CSV table of C-alpha atoms in Angstrom, one decimal:
chain,number,residue,atom,x,y,z
A,13,UNK,CA,-8.2,9.6,-2.6
A,14,UNK,CA,-10.6,11.4,-4.9
A,15,UNK,CA,-9.8,11.7,-8.6
A,16,UNK,CA,-7.1,14.3,-9.2
A,17,UNK,CA,-5.9,14.6,-5.6
A,18,UNK,CA,-2.3,14.3,-4.5
A,19,UNK,CA,-0.1,14.0,-1.5
A,20,UNK,CA,3.3,15.3,-0.8
A,21,UNK,CA,6.2,13.1,0.3
A,22,UNK,CA,10.0,13.1,-0.2
A,23,UNK,CA,11.3,11.9,-3.6
A,24,UNK,CA,12.8,8.9,-1.8
A,25,UNK,CA,12.2,7.3,1.6
A,26,UNK,CA,15.1,5.6,3.4
A,27,UNK,CA,15.7,3.2,6.3
A,28,UNK,CA,12.3,1.6,6.9
A,29,UNK,CA,12.0,1.3,10.7
A,30,UNK,CA,8.5,0.2,11.4
A,31,UNK,CA,5.5,-1.4,9.7
A,32,UNK,CA,2.1,-1.3,11.3
A,33,UNK,CA,-1.1,-2.8,10.0
A,34,UNK,CA,-4.3,-1.1,11.3
A,35,UNK,CA,-7.2,-3.5,11.5
A,36,UNK,CA,-10.9,-3.3,12.2
A,37,UNK,CA,-11.2,-4.0,15.9
A,38,UNK,CA,-14.0,-6.6,15.5
A,39,UNK,CA,-12.0,-8.6,12.9
A,40,UNK,CA,-8.2,-8.5,12.9
A,41,UNK,CA,-8.0,-9.9,9.3
A,42,UNK,CA,-9.8,-6.7,8.1
A,43,UNK,CA,-6.9,-4.4,7.1
A,44,UNK,CA,-8.0,-0.7,7.0
A,45,UNK,CA,-4.7,1.1,7.0
A,46,UNK,CA,-0.9,0.5,6.8
A,47,UNK,CA,1.6,2.8,8.3
A,48,UNK,CA,5.3,2.7,7.3
A,49,UNK,CA,7.9,4.7,9.3
A,50,UNK,CA,11.0,5.8,7.4
A,51,UNK,CA,13.8,8.1,8.4
A,52,UNK,CA,12.1,11.0,6.6
A,53,UNK,CA,8.7,10.4,8.3
A,54,UNK,CA,5.5,8.3,8.2
A,55,UNK,CA,3.7,7.1,5.1
A,56,UNK,CA,0.1,6.0,5.6
A,57,UNK,CA,-2.4,4.3,3.3
A,58,UNK,CA,-6.0,4.2,4.5
A,59,UNK,CA,-9.2,2.9,2.9
A,60,UNK,CA,-12.2,5.2,2.7
A,61,UNK,CA,-15.2,2.9,3.4
A,62,UNK,CA,-17.6,5.3,1.6
A,63,UNK,CA,-16.2,4.8,-1.9
A,64,UNK,CA,-13.5,2.1,-1.5
A,65,UNK,CA,-10.7,4.5,-2.5
A,66,UNK,CA,-7.4,4.9,-0.8
A,67,UNK,CA,-6.1,7.9,1.0
A,68,UNK,CA,-2.3,8.3,1.1
A,69,UNK,CA,-0.7,10.7,3.6
A,70,UNK,CA,2.8,11.6,4.7
A,71,UNK,CA,3.9,13.3,7.9
A,72,UNK,CA,7.5,14.0,8.7
A,73,UNK,CA,7.1,14.1,12.5
A,74,UNK,CA,4.4,11.6,13.6
A,75,UNK,CA,1.9,9.0,12.4
A,76,UNK,CA,-1.0,10.7,10.5
A,77,UNK,CA,-4.3,10.4,12.2
A,78,UNK,CA,-6.8,7.9,10.7
A,79,UNK,CA,-9.6,9.8,9.0
A,80,UNK,CA,-12.2,6.9,8.8
A,81,UNK,CA,-11.3,4.2,11.3
A,82,UNK,CA,-9.9,5.9,14.4
A,83,UNK,CA,-12.5,4.7,16.9
A,84,UNK,CA,-12.9,1.2,15.3
A,85,UNK,CA,-9.3,0.1,14.8
A,86,UNK,CA,-6.4,-1.7,16.4
A,87,UNK,CA,-2.7,-1.3,15.5
A,88,UNK,CA,-0.6,-4.4,15.0
A,89,UNK,CA,3.2,-4.3,14.6
A,90,UNK,CA,4.3,-6.2,11.6
A,91,UNK,CA,8.0,-5.8,12.3
A,92,UNK,CA,8.5,-9.5,13.1
A,93,UNK,CA,6.7,-10.7,10.0
A,94,UNK,CA,8.5,-8.3,7.7
A,95,UNK,CA,11.7,-8.1,9.6
A,96,UNK,CA,13.8,-8.7,6.5
A,97,UNK,CA,12.4,-5.4,5.1
A,98,UNK,CA,13.5,-3.2,8.0
A,99,UNK,CA,16.2,-0.9,7.0
A,100,UNK,CA,15.0,-0.9,3.4
A,101,UNK,CA,14.6,2.1,1.2
A,102,UNK,CA,11.8,3.0,-1.2
A,103,UNK,CA,12.5,5.0,-4.3
A,104,UNK,CA,9.2,4.1,-6.0
A,105,UNK,CA,5.6,4.1,-5.0
A,106,UNK,CA,2.4,4.5,-7.1
A,107,UNK,CA,-1.1,5.6,-6.5
A,108,UNK,CA,-3.3,3.3,-8.7
A,109,UNK,CA,-6.4,4.5,-10.5
A,110,UNK,CA,-9.0,2.1,-11.9
A,111,UNK,CA,-11.1,2.5,-15.1
A,112,UNK,CA,-13.8,4.4,-13.2
A,113,UNK,CA,-11.2,7.0,-12.1
A,114,UNK,CA,-11.2,6.0,-8.5
A,115,UNK,CA,-7.8,5.9,-6.8
A,116,UNK,CA,-8.3,2.5,-5.2
A,117,UNK,CA,-4.8,1.1,-5.0
A,118,UNK,CA,-1.3,1.9,-3.7
A,119,UNK,CA,1.9,0.1,-4.6
A,120,UNK,CA,5.3,0.5,-3.0
A,121,UNK,CA,8.7,-1.0,-3.9
A,122,UNK,CA,11.0,-1.7,-0.9
A,123,UNK,CA,14.6,-2.9,-0.7
A,124,UNK,CA,18.0,-2.3,-2.4
A,125,UNK,CA,17.9,-1.9,-6.2
A,126,UNK,CA,19.4,-5.4,-6.6
A,127,UNK,CA,16.7,-7.2,-4.7
A,128,UNK,CA,13.4,-5.3,-4.3
A,129,UNK,CA,10.0,-6.4,-3.1
A,130,UNK,CA,6.8,-4.7,-4.3
A,131,UNK,CA,3.6,-4.6,-2.3
A,132,UNK,CA,0.2,-3.6,-3.5
A,133,UNK,CA,-2.7,-2.4,-1.3
A,134,UNK,CA,-6.1,-2.6,-3.1
A,135,UNK,CA,-9.3,-1.1,-1.6
A,136,UNK,CA,-12.1,-3.6,-2.0
A,137,UNK,CA,-15.3,-3.8,0.1
A,138,UNK,CA,-14.1,-1.3,2.7
A,139,UNK,CA,-10.8,-3.1,3.4
A,140,UNK,CA,-7.2,-3.1,2.0
A,141,UNK,CA,-6.2,-6.3,0.3
A,142,UNK,CA,-2.4,-6.8,0.5
A,143,UNK,CA,-0.7,-8.4,-2.6
A,144,UNK,CA,2.9,-9.2,-3.3
A,145,UNK,CA,3.8,-8.2,-6.9
A,146,UNK,CA,6.2,-10.6,-8.6
A,147,UNK,CA,8.1,-10.0,-11.8
A,148,UNK,CA,6.8,-12.1,-14.6
A,149,UNK,CA,9.4,-14.4,-16.2
A,150,UNK,CA,9.5,-14.7,-20.0
A,151,UNK,CA,7.6,-18.0,-20.0
A,152,UNK,CA,4.6,-16.4,-18.3
A,153,UNK,CA,4.8,-13.2,-20.2
A,154,UNK,CA,4.4,-14.9,-23.6
A,155,UNK,CA,0.9,-15.1,-25.1
A,156,UNK,CA,-0.9,-18.4,-24.6
A,157,UNK,CA,-0.2,-21.2,-27.1
A,158,UNK,CA,-2.3,-20.9,-30.3
A,159,UNK,CA,-2.5,-17.2,-30.1
A,160,UNK,CA,0.0,-15.2,-32.1
A,161,UNK,CA,0.4,-11.4,-32.2
A,162,UNK,CA,1.4,-9.9,-35.5
């Protein structure tokens, strides 16, 4: 997405039914988009290869069309790999902006409030890099030994 742009989606998404990774047809490890189907509709994150930004779209009735990778991509169902997430809700998602004002990341929290998982999709070198965001425990959140904040 370009700086200052926005997309419209419901305030909360419920009952995750399908997760699809869209990959570059010549290299299945090259993730170019992710499509999540909820009860309310389809949420899609796609990387723009021209500026390594992410474009997020939502459509209540069908999967949004790919804008950049339609002729060069293959869809792969991830339902088996992420089966424990099917049926999950998402009350939170974020569009991430870097220090140069490019919207080059998307983050989504899935699951019940008592046990959520957060995934981050970062656009780097014309592909999406998937990361699992884990909560830091107190031991790792403290400053390194020898450095004290006052």
